[in-house]
Amino acid sequence: MKILVTGGAGYIGSHMVARLGELGHEVVVYDNLSSGHEWAVLSGRLVVGDLADRPLLKTVLSAGNFDAVMHFAAFIVVDESVREPLKYYRNNFANALNLVEACHEAGVKKFIFSSTAAVYGMPESGQVTENSPFAAINPYGESKAMVEKMLKDFSSAVSDFNYVSLRYFNVAGADEQVRIGQARRDATHLITVSLRTALGKRQELNIFGTDYDTDDGTCIRDYIHIQDLIEAHVRALDHLADGGDSRVFNCGYGHGYSVKEVVAKVKKVTGVDFPVVETDRRAGDPPVLIADSSRLRSELGWEPKHDDLGFIIKTAWKWEKKYQKSLGDNAE
Ligand code: UDP
């Protein structure tokens, strides 16, 4: 197939592009390089472009004869979305609208969307199914939920347009060949921040809240290895290629680890007993967020291969050391 991947130079998109290349698909990456990197595009051709640039988007899509579009490009920092909501609604929603319009004009009928568990907000029970209500509590989650609603309405109106929306839980880890990985200096996610602390790039790791209603008082998340997430996309693509209808899937393993458990595992894997400081809760963190991923397993036959926190952290650690070395004196 010929596939356009937006955000294909970013963390998750670049792993997708590498996998699509391995599978023999023809890939065009559309990325403005705001947080991605040209070196991360391991397959296909890179068009440096912005989703706000409708004429360019239209030209690329109309000329490309694409079988499918995979849409990864988005802003992802929750507290930034609270401070600068319009930035998120513009980039994550309005630009997705531009993209879907351009797909419509170019006759692209298959669309895969990177959604998020943040659409669920603070769920009553920790484990959520795809039928749990949209209840985002920040503009990031809301902007993604809005795209999902738009895709639902659009696919109802245009019967041969089908999409798969994948709601990511906590994606972590890196390419086993250590070619690509999380490469943002401003990363905020727990595993990356912990590894950078282990490397001495940060003085200490803050644990945001130890008074949650969980066994050890810290929040529980469902950490999924990036390669398993990518395989969910491969299955989603096959589903659409086989004429499958529009679907929404949670992407997680169905069980979680507390912040303290993750930190202990990072210390074990790295062999570094880095300083940890317990601080106040971070705004907007649900105590427990775990995927019910039975739909992904039963409908798409997805079987995770790396449901192992130690493995997730090991691959991220190998990558982080390489990445920080590449930054040299400019390291975080
Ligand atoms: N967390 C933390 N210290 C950090 C980063 C994250 O204690 O430096 C906690 C955070 O409060 C949450 C969990 O780790 O409970 C996972 O947060 P992350 O930002 O990695 O992902 P999120 O679940 O927000 O998407």
mmCIF file with all atom_site columns, N, CA and C in Angstrom, residues 11 19 21 39 52-53 62 65 85 90 98 115 142 173-174 193 201 203 217-218 221 231 287-288 292 313 315 317 323:
data_model
loop_
_atom_site.group_PDB
_atom_site.id
_atom_site.type_symbol
_atom_site.label_atom_id
_atom_site.label_alt_id
_atom_site.label_comp_id
_atom_site.label_asym_id
_atom_site.label_entity_id
_atom_site.label_seq_id
_atom_site.pdbx_PDB_ins_code
_atom_site.Cartn_x
_atom_site.Cartn_y
_atom_site.Cartn_z
_atom_site.occupancy
_atom_site.B_iso_or_equiv
_atom_site.pdbx_formal_charge
_atom_site.auth_seq_id
_atom_site.auth_comp_id
_atom_site.auth_asym_id
_atom_site.auth_atom_id
_atom_site.pdbx_PDB_model_num
ATOM 1  N N  . TYR A 1 11  ? 8.196   10.507 17.786 1.00 0.00 ? 11  TYR A N  1
ATOM 2  C CA . TYR A 1 11  ? 8.485   9.279  18.542 1.00 0.00 ? 11  TYR A CA 1
ATOM 3  C C  . TYR A 1 11  ? 7.688   8.070  18.022 1.00 0.00 ? 11  TYR A C  1
ATOM 4  N N  . ARG A 1 19  ? 8.422   0.352  10.582 1.00 0.00 ? 19  ARG A N  1
ATOM 5  C CA . ARG A 1 19  ? 7.692   -0.935 10.438 1.00 0.00 ? 19  ARG A CA 1
ATOM 6  C C  . ARG A 1 19  ? 7.004   -1.033 9.075  1.00 0.00 ? 19  ARG A C  1
ATOM 7  N N  . GLY A 1 21  ? 7.966   0.320  6.372  1.00 0.00 ? 21  GLY A N  1
ATOM 8  C CA . GLY A 1 21  ? 9.040   0.055  5.413  1.00 0.00 ? 21  GLY A CA 1
ATOM 9  C C  . GLY A 1 21  ? 9.401   -1.428 5.404  1.00 0.00 ? 21  GLY A C  1
ATOM 10 N N  . TRP A 1 39  ? 16.380  12.634 10.849 1.00 0.00 ? 39  TRP A N  1
ATOM 11 C CA . TRP A 1 39  ? 17.127  11.377 10.987 1.00 0.00 ? 39  TRP A CA 1
ATOM 12 C C  . TRP A 1 39  ? 16.243  10.222 11.460 1.00 0.00 ? 39  TRP A C  1
ATOM 13 N N  . ALA A 1 52  ? -1.367  22.953 8.816  1.00 0.00 ? 52  ALA A N  1
ATOM 14 C CA . ALA A 1 52  ? -2.127  24.195 8.634  1.00 0.00 ? 52  ALA A CA 1
ATOM 15 C C  . ALA A 1 52  ? -2.030  24.688 7.185  1.00 0.00 ? 52  ALA A C  1
ATOM 16 N N  . ASP A 1 53  ? -1.060  24.165 6.454  1.00 0.00 ? 53  ASP A N  1
ATOM 17 C CA . ASP A 1 53  ? -0.834  24.589 5.060  1.00 0.00 ? 53  ASP A CA 1
ATOM 18 C C  . ASP A 1 53  ? -1.753  23.772 4.146  1.00 0.00 ? 53  ASP A C  1
ATOM 19 N N  . SER A 1 62  ? -3.400  14.857 -3.189 1.00 0.00 ? 62  SER A N  1
ATOM 20 C CA . SER A 1 62  ? -4.007  14.646 -4.503 1.00 0.00 ? 62  SER A CA 1
ATOM 21 C C  . SER A 1 62  ? -3.036  13.982 -5.464 1.00 0.00 ? 62  SER A C  1
ATOM 22 N N  . ASN A 1 65  ? -1.978  9.504  -4.624 1.00 0.00 ? 65  ASN A N  1
ATOM 23 C CA . ASN A 1 65  ? -2.708  8.259  -4.833 1.00 0.00 ? 65  ASN A CA 1
ATOM 24 C C  . ASN A 1 65  ? -2.553  7.309  -3.631 1.00 0.00 ? 65  ASN A C  1
ATOM 25 N N  . PRO A 1 85  ? -4.689  26.528 25.491 1.00 0.00 ? 85  PRO A N  1
ATOM 26 C CA . PRO A 1 85  ? -5.681  25.638 24.875 1.00 0.00 ? 85  PRO A CA 1
ATOM 27 C C  . PRO A 1 85  ? -5.867  25.858 23.372 1.00 0.00 ? 85  PRO A C  1
ATOM 28 N N  . ARG A 1 90  ? -6.162  24.212 17.767 1.00 0.00 ? 90  ARG A N  1
ATOM 29 C CA . ARG A 1 90  ? -5.769  24.477 16.375 1.00 0.00 ? 90  ARG A CA 1
ATOM 30 C C  . ARG A 1 90  ? -4.977  23.313 15.802 1.00 0.00 ? 90  ARG A C  1
ATOM 31 N N  . ASN A 1 98  ? -8.413  19.817 8.566  1.00 0.00 ? 98  ASN A N  1
ATOM 32 C CA . ASN A 1 98  ? -7.765  20.077 7.265  1.00 0.00 ? 98  ASN A CA 1
ATOM 33 C C  . ASN A 1 98  ? -7.383  18.763 6.592  1.00 0.00 ? 98  ASN A C  1
ATOM 34 N N  . SER A 1 115 ? -5.350  8.352  18.934 1.00 0.00 ? 115 SER A N  1
ATOM 35 C CA . SER A 1 115 ? -6.111  8.967  20.016 1.00 0.00 ? 115 SER A CA 1
ATOM 36 C C  . SER A 1 115 ? -5.441  8.607  21.347 1.00 0.00 ? 115 SER A C  1
ATOM 37 N N  . GLU A 1 142 ? -9.521  16.689 25.209 1.00 0.00 ? 142 GLU A N  1
ATOM 38 C CA . GLU A 1 142 ? -10.725 17.181 24.532 1.00 0.00 ? 142 GLU A CA 1
ATOM 39 C C  . GLU A 1 142 ? -10.473 17.334 23.032 1.00 0.00 ? 142 GLU A C  1
ATOM 40 N N  . GLY A 1 173 ? 9.341   2.827  25.863 1.00 0.00 ? 173 GLY A N  1
ATOM 41 C CA . GLY A 1 173 ? 10.264  1.903  25.215 1.00 0.00 ? 173 GLY A CA 1
ATOM 42 C C  . GLY A 1 173 ? 10.722  2.443  23.874 1.00 0.00 ? 173 GLY A C  1
ATOM 43 N N  . ALA A 1 174 ? 11.583  1.671  23.241 1.00 0.00 ? 174 ALA A N  1
ATOM 44 C CA . ALA A 1 174 ? 12.161  2.125  21.977 1.00 0.00 ? 174 ALA A CA 1
ATOM 45 C C  . ALA A 1 174 ? 12.477  0.935  21.095 1.00 0.00 ? 174 ALA A C  1
ATOM 46 N N  . VAL A 1 193 ? 11.830  10.644 32.034 1.00 0.00 ? 193 VAL A N  1
ATOM 47 C CA . VAL A 1 193 ? 12.364  11.549 33.058 1.00 0.00 ? 193 VAL A CA 1
ATOM 48 C C  . VAL A 1 193 ? 13.189  10.761 34.083 1.00 0.00 ? 193 VAL A C  1
ATOM 49 N N  . LYS A 1 201 ? 21.292  13.721 34.260 1.00 0.00 ? 201 LYS A N  1
ATOM 50 C CA . LYS A 1 201 ? 20.906  14.902 33.485 1.00 0.00 ? 201 LYS A CA 1
ATOM 51 C C  . LYS A 1 201 ? 19.921  15.753 34.267 1.00 0.00 ? 201 LYS A C  1
ATOM 52 N N  . GLN A 1 203 ? 18.612  16.448 38.464 1.00 0.00 ? 203 GLN A N  1
ATOM 53 C CA . GLN A 1 203 ? 19.089  16.225 39.829 1.00 0.00 ? 203 GLN A CA 1
ATOM 54 C C  . GLN A 1 203 ? 18.267  15.201 40.586 1.00 0.00 ? 203 GLN A C  1
ATOM 55 N N  . GLY A 1 217 ? -0.129  4.393  47.242 1.00 0.00 ? 217 GLY A N  1
ATOM 56 C CA . GLY A 1 217 ? -0.459  5.827  47.272 1.00 0.00 ? 217 GLY A CA 1
ATOM 57 C C  . GLY A 1 217 ? -0.090  6.582  46.002 1.00 0.00 ? 217 GLY A C  1
ATOM 58 N N  . THR A 1 218 ? 0.563   5.894  45.037 1.00 0.00 ? 218 THR A N  1
ATOM 59 C CA . THR A 1 218 ? 0.922   6.602  43.797 1.00 0.00 ? 218 THR A CA 1
ATOM 60 C C  . THR A 1 218 ? 0.062   6.096  42.635 1.00 0.00 ? 218 THR A C  1
ATOM 61 N N  . ARG A 1 221 ? -0.618  3.246  36.051 1.00 0.00 ? 221 ARG A N  1
ATOM 62 C CA . ARG A 1 221 ? -0.806  3.399  34.610 1.00 0.00 ? 221 ARG A CA 1
ATOM 63 C C  . ARG A 1 221 ? -0.503  2.089  33.894 1.00 0.00 ? 221 ARG A C  1
ATOM 64 N N  . GLU A 1 231 ? 2.242   -2.669 16.321 1.00 0.00 ? 231 GLU A N  1
ATOM 65 C CA . GLU A 1 231 ? 1.571   -3.839 15.740 1.00 0.00 ? 231 GLU A CA 1
ATOM 66 C C  . GLU A 1 231 ? 0.049   -3.676 15.765 1.00 0.00 ? 231 GLU A C  1
ATOM 67 N N  . PRO A 1 287 ? -6.200  8.615  39.397 1.00 0.00 ? 287 PRO A N  1
ATOM 68 C CA . PRO A 1 287 ? -5.445  7.680  40.232 1.00 0.00 ? 287 PRO A CA 1
ATOM 69 C C  . PRO A 1 287 ? -5.049  6.404  39.490 1.00 0.00 ? 287 PRO A C  1
ATOM 70 N N  . VAL A 1 288 ? -6.000  5.865  38.723 1.00 0.00 ? 288 VAL A N  1
ATOM 71 C CA . VAL A 1 288 ? -5.751  4.603  38.013 1.00 0.00 ? 288 VAL A CA 1
ATOM 72 C C  . VAL A 1 288 ? -6.285  4.730  36.595 1.00 0.00 ? 288 VAL A C  1
ATOM 73 N N  . ASP A 1 292 ? -9.013  -1.710 29.142 1.00 0.00 ? 292 ASP A N  1
ATOM 74 C CA . ASP A 1 292 ? -9.603  -2.998 28.808 1.00 0.00 ? 292 ASP A CA 1
ATOM 75 C C  . ASP A 1 292 ? -9.329  -3.142 27.316 1.00 0.00 ? 292 ASP A C  1
ATOM 76 N N  . ILE A 1 313 ? 11.591  -0.789 29.888 1.00 0.00 ? 313 ILE A N  1
ATOM 77 C CA . ILE A 1 313 ? 12.587  0.147  30.432 1.00 0.00 ? 313 ILE A CA 1
ATOM 78 C C  . ILE A 1 313 ? 13.966  -0.114 29.838 1.00 0.00 ? 313 ILE A C  1
ATOM 79 N N  . THR A 1 315 ? 14.766  -1.187 26.832 1.00 0.00 ? 315 THR A N  1
ATOM 80 C CA . THR A 1 315 ? 14.893  -0.624 25.474 1.00 0.00 ? 315 THR A CA 1
ATOM 81 C C  . THR A 1 315 ? 14.961  0.903  25.549 1.00 0.00 ? 315 THR A C  1
ATOM 82 N N  . TRP A 1 317 ? 16.154  2.609  28.019 1.00 0.00 ? 317 TRP A N  1
ATOM 83 C CA . TRP A 1 317 ? 17.459  2.958  28.625 1.00 0.00 ? 317 TRP A CA 1
ATOM 84 C C  . TRP A 1 317 ? 18.568  2.959  27.573 1.00 0.00 ? 317 TRP A C  1
ATOM 85 N N  . TYR A 1 323 ? 20.876  8.649  22.854 1.00 0.00 ? 323 TYR A N  1
ATOM 86 C CA . TYR A 1 323 ? 20.329  9.981  22.531 1.00 0.00 ? 323 TYR A CA 1
ATOM 87 C C  . TYR A 1 323 ? 21.092  11.077 23.274 1.00 0.00 ? 323 TYR A C  1
#
